[in-house]
Amino acid sequence: MKSPDEILKIEGDLLLVLKTVMDPEVELNIVDLGLIYRLEYDGDKKVDIDLTLSTPACPLGDAIIANVNETLKASQPDFEFNVQLVWDPPWTPDQMTEEGRLALEGL
Amino acid sequence: MQGLKTDLAPSKNVVLPHFKYATISFFVLALLMVLSASDLAGHYFQPSILSLTHIAALGWGTMIIFGALYQLIPVIMETALFSERIAKINFWILGTGIFLLIAAFWHFSVNTLLPIAASVVFIGFILFILNITLTAIKATKKNIQTYFIVSASFWLFLTGLLGTLISFNYRFNFMDLSHLHYLKIHAHMGMLGWFLLLIIGVGSLLLPMFFVSHKLNIKKIQFSFFAINGGLTGLTAEWWIFNSSLLTPVFSIIIVIGILSFISYIYDSYKKRMRKSLDTGMKFTVLSISLFLLPIFLGIAASFHLPRDTQLFNRLLMLYGFGFLMGFISSLILGQTYKTLPFIIWLDKYKDLIGKTKTPMPRELYSEKISSIQYWSYVVSIILLSVGIIFSQPLVLKAGSYFLLICAIAYNINIFKILSHKPVKEKSYEKS
């Protein structure tokens, strides 16, 4: 079992890994897009992730989720990742990071 | 996957043939326009213009809409297409019918080939409508977009029915009024009922997604639905059943208010967009909505029978139809192809590689430079062709048609580049 600091570090590392997962249409990573609602590491081998999509009609949803699963598994092969797609609260642009907002505005 | 229906997407063999047929049709359309550009200065009821109109409306517009709609049905209705087999058979029926129809108009073989061709096209329409309606019935979620698609299919049925009746009338002469009268009804049901309602239905869902904009007033789209369907029903009944034009300006204004409500919705989406820079697909889309203002204005003027000068009135009628088909519809398709086809091919080629290796972005499947050539040649062609129609200038029309041909060649190069894309070898795209 990891210490709280170690847990926080691993959660931060996993978020960095998820920054390599792009929304193929928007061409912005899903972390800065604000699609990751929750990422919790239990200190052992289990990670729970809640993610959403910018719209329920997103035709690339399956591709994004597959990318999340594969990317996380590649970074931590021994971990068990439980990725849940959630719709509540619905995504709005307010959930984007400042970095993501600037990237989208082309600044 | 919870809440996701993308695994319900149809096989690419259902969708892609429609894109190929439409892309080639656009090239043939541009080529035929070079051959008959000066005819655009004359009356619209002549073989070459009828050929151009039908290759634009059917071979180009309807064919690509059928393909795109088969792909988007699971996204919009959250259910799989009722029958992929019907869709595949239908492609060949419709494809053959359109080819025969264009040949019939071009050679003006109206007594034999035209009714046969029109019947084949109409069978294609019926199969499509059947497939879409049965899909909508089994869909558990019925949103406003579904109602737009179903009502557009209904208007497609009436458009096809009247078109087929007109084609038989050349030989059997059983209809009371002139062909021009029925042609007017046929054209409006096709333009406003089929194309416009379908575009509003699908566009109201997709365009805000592409702009990345939220908090839009969906009531504007609901209002659009009732105004356009109501106005068009009144217009059709008045022209077809009562053979009157007394209330035409009233129904036209109702339709225009419905259209403006949709434009206002898209404008809100544009203003609220997070993504400030526009790619080629969205540049064409913004251009399309702007170009739409021309036929709206001309349509209102025509409903009041303005201007009074008959020659000018006929030239503006030509510009009205041209502005709708070659301006609004064509520019929208020229752009939206880039927002659909690269993603369909990308998903097909890379679905097993996603996350395992770095893959190119869908945008990298085509050349930005060629799409830019396509955009600017299109803009120049539309300006020249519109000016040529208004001032009846064959030389300007010829020049415009050559620019349209450049646009069509650029579009064909890019679309076939996307269609023939081979997955990039892992080595050059190793995940960093």
Short mmCIF file of C-alpha atoms in Angstrom, two decimals, chain B residues 77-331:
data_model
loop_
_atom_site.label_atom_id
_atom_site.label_comp_id
_atom_site.label_asym_id
_atom_site.label_seq_id
_atom_site.Cartn_x
_atom_site.Cartn_y
_atom_site.Cartn_z
CA MET B 77 -31.09 8.13 -33.62
CA GLU B 78 -28.91 5.98 -31.32
CA THR B 79 -29.83 2.81 -33.18
CA ALA B 80 -28.37 0.85 -36.09
CA LEU B 81 -29.66 1.27 -39.63
CA PHE B 82 -32.69 -0.98 -40.19
CA SER B 83 -31.12 -2.84 -43.12
CA GLU B 84 -27.61 -2.55 -44.55
CA ARG B 85 -28.59 -4.96 -47.32
CA ILE B 86 -31.36 -2.64 -48.54
CA ALA B 87 -28.91 0.28 -48.42
CA LYS B 88 -26.37 -1.64 -50.52
CA ILE B 89 -28.94 -2.74 -53.12
CA ASN B 90 -30.34 0.76 -53.14
CA PHE B 91 -26.97 2.26 -54.03
CA TRP B 92 -26.90 0.32 -57.30
CA ILE B 93 -30.54 1.05 -58.12
CA LEU B 94 -30.19 4.77 -57.43
CA GLY B 95 -26.77 4.98 -59.10
CA THR B 96 -28.11 3.37 -62.28
CA GLY B 97 -31.26 5.48 -62.21
CA ILE B 98 -29.35 8.76 -61.87
CA PHE B 99 -27.00 7.84 -64.71
CA LEU B 100 -29.95 7.03 -66.98
CA LEU B 101 -31.79 10.18 -65.93
CA ILE B 102 -28.85 12.45 -66.79
CA ALA B 103 -28.45 10.70 -70.15
CA ALA B 104 -32.19 11.10 -70.82
CA PHE B 105 -32.10 14.84 -70.09
CA TRP B 106 -28.84 15.47 -71.94
CA HIS B 107 -30.17 13.80 -75.12
CA PHE B 108 -33.73 14.90 -74.27
CA SER B 109 -35.00 11.36 -74.71
CA VAL B 110 -38.23 12.15 -72.89
CA ASN B 111 -40.61 9.61 -74.40
CA THR B 112 -38.80 6.38 -73.58
CA LEU B 113 -35.65 6.72 -71.47
CA LEU B 114 -36.84 9.50 -69.14
CA PRO B 115 -39.86 7.68 -67.61
CA ILE B 116 -37.79 4.51 -67.18
CA ALA B 117 -34.94 6.42 -65.53
CA ALA B 118 -37.27 8.43 -63.30
CA SER B 119 -39.03 5.24 -62.18
CA VAL B 120 -35.71 3.60 -61.26
CA VAL B 121 -34.67 6.69 -59.26
CA PHE B 122 -38.07 6.72 -57.55
CA ILE B 123 -37.69 3.05 -56.55
CA GLY B 124 -34.34 4.05 -55.04
CA PHE B 125 -36.03 6.83 -53.08
CA ILE B 126 -38.74 4.48 -51.79
CA LEU B 127 -36.17 1.94 -50.57
CA PHE B 128 -34.23 4.71 -48.79
CA ILE B 129 -37.38 6.15 -47.20
CA LEU B 130 -38.45 2.67 -46.09
CA ASN B 131 -35.05 2.02 -44.54
CA ILE B 132 -34.91 5.37 -42.74
CA THR B 133 -38.52 5.25 -41.51
CA LEU B 134 -38.15 1.71 -40.14
CA THR B 135 -34.91 2.80 -38.45
CA ALA B 136 -36.67 5.79 -36.86
CA ILE B 137 -39.54 3.57 -35.66
CA LYS B 138 -37.19 1.21 -33.85
CA ALA B 139 -35.19 4.08 -32.33
CA THR B 140 -35.97 4.48 -28.65
CA LYS B 141 -34.81 8.08 -28.60
CA LYS B 142 -36.77 10.39 -30.89
CA ASN B 143 -35.19 13.83 -30.88
CA ILE B 144 -36.02 16.83 -33.09
CA GLN B 145 -33.25 15.75 -35.48
CA THR B 146 -35.06 12.43 -36.07
CA TYR B 147 -38.26 14.28 -36.95
CA PHE B 148 -36.33 16.48 -39.40
CA ILE B 149 -34.89 13.41 -41.12
CA VAL B 150 -38.22 11.59 -41.32
CA SER B 151 -40.05 14.65 -42.66
CA ALA B 152 -37.25 15.28 -45.17
CA SER B 153 -37.72 11.67 -46.35
CA PHE B 154 -41.45 12.32 -46.76
CA TRP B 155 -40.71 15.37 -48.96
CA LEU B 156 -38.19 13.29 -50.93
CA PHE B 157 -41.02 10.85 -51.63
CA LEU B 158 -43.30 13.62 -52.91
CA THR B 159 -40.46 15.13 -54.97
CA GLY B 160 -39.75 11.75 -56.57
CA LEU B 161 -43.44 11.03 -57.12
CA LEU B 162 -44.08 14.31 -58.90
CA GLY B 163 -40.85 14.02 -60.90
CA THR B 164 -41.89 10.55 -62.08
CA LEU B 165 -45.40 11.78 -62.97
CA ILE B 166 -43.88 14.63 -65.02
CA SER B 167 -41.60 12.15 -66.82
CA PHE B 168 -44.61 10.01 -67.83
CA ASN B 169 -46.59 13.08 -68.80
CA TYR B 170 -44.24 13.73 -71.74
CA ARG B 171 -45.61 10.60 -73.36
CA PHE B 172 -49.13 10.25 -72.00
CA ASN B 173 -50.02 13.91 -71.44
CA PHE B 174 -52.42 13.30 -68.54
CA MET B 175 -51.58 16.32 -66.36
CA ASP B 176 -53.72 19.45 -66.59
CA LEU B 177 -51.15 22.23 -66.27
CA SER B 178 -47.83 23.07 -67.92
CA HIS B 179 -44.61 21.27 -67.07
CA LEU B 180 -43.14 24.53 -65.80
CA HIS B 181 -45.88 24.71 -63.16
CA TYR B 182 -45.21 21.18 -61.91
CA LEU B 183 -41.46 21.72 -62.17
CA LYS B 184 -41.77 24.64 -59.75
CA ILE B 185 -43.52 22.41 -57.17
CA HIS B 186 -41.07 19.54 -57.80
CA ALA B 187 -38.06 21.86 -57.34
CA HIS B 188 -39.33 23.46 -54.12
CA MET B 189 -40.27 20.18 -52.50
CA GLY B 190 -36.79 18.92 -53.35
CA MET B 191 -34.88 22.02 -52.28
CA LEU B 192 -36.80 23.01 -49.15
CA GLY B 193 -38.42 19.73 -48.13
CA TRP B 194 -35.63 17.28 -48.85
CA PHE B 195 -32.34 19.16 -48.77
CA LEU B 196 -33.07 21.97 -46.36
CA LEU B 197 -34.93 19.98 -43.69
CA LEU B 198 -32.29 17.29 -43.76
CA ILE B 199 -29.47 19.81 -43.51
CA ILE B 200 -31.12 21.60 -40.59
CA GLY B 201 -31.75 18.31 -38.79
CA VAL B 202 -28.22 16.99 -39.15
CA GLY B 203 -26.51 20.39 -39.07
CA SER B 204 -28.14 21.47 -35.82
CA LEU B 205 -26.44 18.51 -34.14
CA LEU B 206 -23.10 18.42 -35.93
CA LEU B 207 -22.18 22.06 -36.49
CA PRO B 208 -22.16 23.07 -32.79
CA MET B 209 -20.06 19.95 -32.18
CA PHE B 210 -17.52 21.05 -34.81
CA PHE B 211 -17.49 24.64 -33.54
CA VAL B 212 -17.21 23.34 -29.93
CA SER B 213 -20.05 25.56 -28.72
CA HIS B 214 -22.64 24.96 -26.03
CA LYS B 215 -25.72 26.45 -24.38
CA LEU B 216 -27.63 26.99 -27.61
CA ASN B 217 -31.36 27.55 -27.82
CA ILE B 218 -32.79 24.35 -29.36
CA LYS B 219 -36.24 26.01 -29.50
CA LYS B 220 -35.01 27.89 -32.56
CA ILE B 221 -34.57 24.56 -34.33
CA GLN B 222 -37.95 23.29 -33.14
CA PHE B 223 -39.55 26.48 -34.48
CA SER B 224 -37.71 25.97 -37.78
CA PHE B 225 -39.21 22.50 -38.08
CA PHE B 226 -42.80 23.69 -37.79
CA ALA B 227 -42.34 26.88 -39.84
CA ILE B 228 -40.65 25.20 -42.81
CA ASN B 229 -42.89 22.13 -42.84
CA GLY B 230 -46.00 24.27 -42.35
CA GLY B 231 -45.05 26.87 -44.95
CA LEU B 232 -44.02 24.25 -47.49
CA THR B 233 -47.22 22.24 -46.96
CA GLY B 234 -49.22 25.41 -47.61
CA LEU B 235 -47.14 26.29 -50.65
CA THR B 236 -47.40 22.79 -52.13
CA ALA B 237 -51.14 22.54 -51.51
CA GLU B 238 -51.75 25.96 -52.99
CA TRP B 239 -49.73 25.25 -56.15
CA TRP B 240 -50.48 21.57 -56.67
CA ILE B 241 -54.08 21.18 -55.45
CA PHE B 242 -55.59 24.66 -55.78
CA ASN B 243 -53.43 25.95 -58.67
CA SER B 244 -53.29 29.36 -57.05
CA SER B 245 -50.50 31.71 -55.99
CA LEU B 246 -52.55 34.11 -53.90
CA LEU B 247 -50.99 33.08 -50.58
CA THR B 248 -47.53 32.32 -51.99
CA PRO B 249 -45.88 35.39 -50.37
CA VAL B 250 -47.38 34.44 -46.98
CA PHE B 251 -46.16 30.84 -47.12
CA SER B 252 -42.78 32.01 -48.44
CA ILE B 253 -42.35 34.40 -45.53
CA ILE B 254 -43.26 31.66 -43.03
CA ILE B 255 -40.60 29.42 -44.60
CA VAL B 256 -38.03 32.22 -44.58
CA ILE B 257 -38.69 32.94 -40.90
CA GLY B 258 -38.09 29.24 -40.22
CA ILE B 259 -34.83 29.38 -42.19
CA LEU B 260 -33.69 32.52 -40.39
CA SER B 261 -34.37 30.82 -37.07
CA PHE B 262 -31.96 28.03 -38.12
CA ILE B 263 -29.38 30.55 -39.34
CA SER B 264 -29.67 32.41 -36.04
CA TYR B 265 -29.02 29.12 -34.18
CA ILE B 266 -25.90 28.46 -36.27
CA TYR B 267 -24.77 32.07 -35.87
CA ASP B 268 -25.06 31.70 -32.05
CA SER B 269 -22.99 28.55 -32.31
CA TYR B 270 -20.40 30.38 -34.42
CA LYS B 271 -20.22 33.31 -31.99
CA LYS B 272 -19.93 31.05 -28.93
CA ARG B 273 -17.37 28.74 -30.51
CA MET B 274 -14.36 27.77 -28.44
CA ARG B 275 -12.38 26.87 -31.49
CA LYS B 276 -11.52 30.20 -33.06
CA SER B 277 -9.61 29.09 -36.16
CA LEU B 278 -11.65 27.42 -38.86
CA ASP B 279 -10.38 24.48 -40.89
CA THR B 280 -11.31 24.06 -44.57
CA GLY B 281 -14.44 22.11 -43.67
CA MET B 282 -15.78 24.84 -41.42
CA LYS B 283 -14.67 27.66 -43.75
CA PHE B 284 -16.85 26.10 -46.44
CA THR B 285 -19.68 25.73 -43.91
CA VAL B 286 -19.57 29.41 -42.91
CA LEU B 287 -19.42 30.34 -46.59
CA SER B 288 -22.40 28.08 -47.29
CA ILE B 289 -24.60 29.72 -44.64
CA SER B 290 -23.58 33.17 -45.94
CA LEU B 291 -24.31 32.17 -49.55
CA PHE B 292 -27.73 30.94 -48.43
CA LEU B 293 -28.85 34.55 -47.92
CA LEU B 294 -28.86 35.10 -51.70
CA PRO B 295 -31.51 32.49 -52.64
CA ILE B 296 -33.54 33.46 -49.54
CA PHE B 297 -33.69 37.06 -50.76
CA LEU B 298 -34.39 36.03 -54.36
CA GLY B 299 -37.06 33.55 -53.23
CA ILE B 300 -38.95 36.25 -51.33
CA ALA B 301 -38.71 38.61 -54.32
CA ALA B 302 -39.95 35.86 -56.67
CA SER B 303 -42.93 35.11 -54.40
CA PHE B 304 -44.05 38.74 -54.95
CA HIS B 305 -43.27 38.26 -58.63
CA LEU B 306 -40.50 40.84 -58.54
CA PRO B 307 -38.85 42.20 -60.59
CA ARG B 308 -41.59 42.87 -63.19
CA ASP B 309 -39.19 42.70 -66.14
CA THR B 310 -39.71 39.14 -67.45
CA GLN B 311 -36.17 38.62 -68.74
CA LEU B 312 -34.57 39.83 -65.53
CA PHE B 313 -37.10 37.80 -63.51
CA ASN B 314 -36.11 34.63 -65.38
CA ARG B 315 -32.39 35.33 -64.92
CA LEU B 316 -32.93 35.86 -61.21
CA LEU B 317 -34.94 32.62 -61.06
CA MET B 318 -31.92 30.88 -62.58
CA LEU B 319 -29.70 32.54 -59.98
CA TYR B 320 -32.16 31.48 -57.24
CA GLY B 321 -31.87 27.78 -58.17
CA PHE B 322 -28.14 28.10 -58.84
CA GLY B 323 -27.57 29.90 -55.52
CA PHE B 324 -29.39 27.16 -53.65
CA LEU B 325 -27.83 24.11 -55.34
CA MET B 326 -24.38 25.31 -56.35
CA GLY B 327 -24.02 27.91 -53.59
CA PHE B 328 -25.62 26.78 -50.34
CA ILE B 329 -25.80 22.98 -50.84
CA SER B 330 -22.57 22.44 -52.77
CA SER B 331 -20.36 24.56 -50.51
#
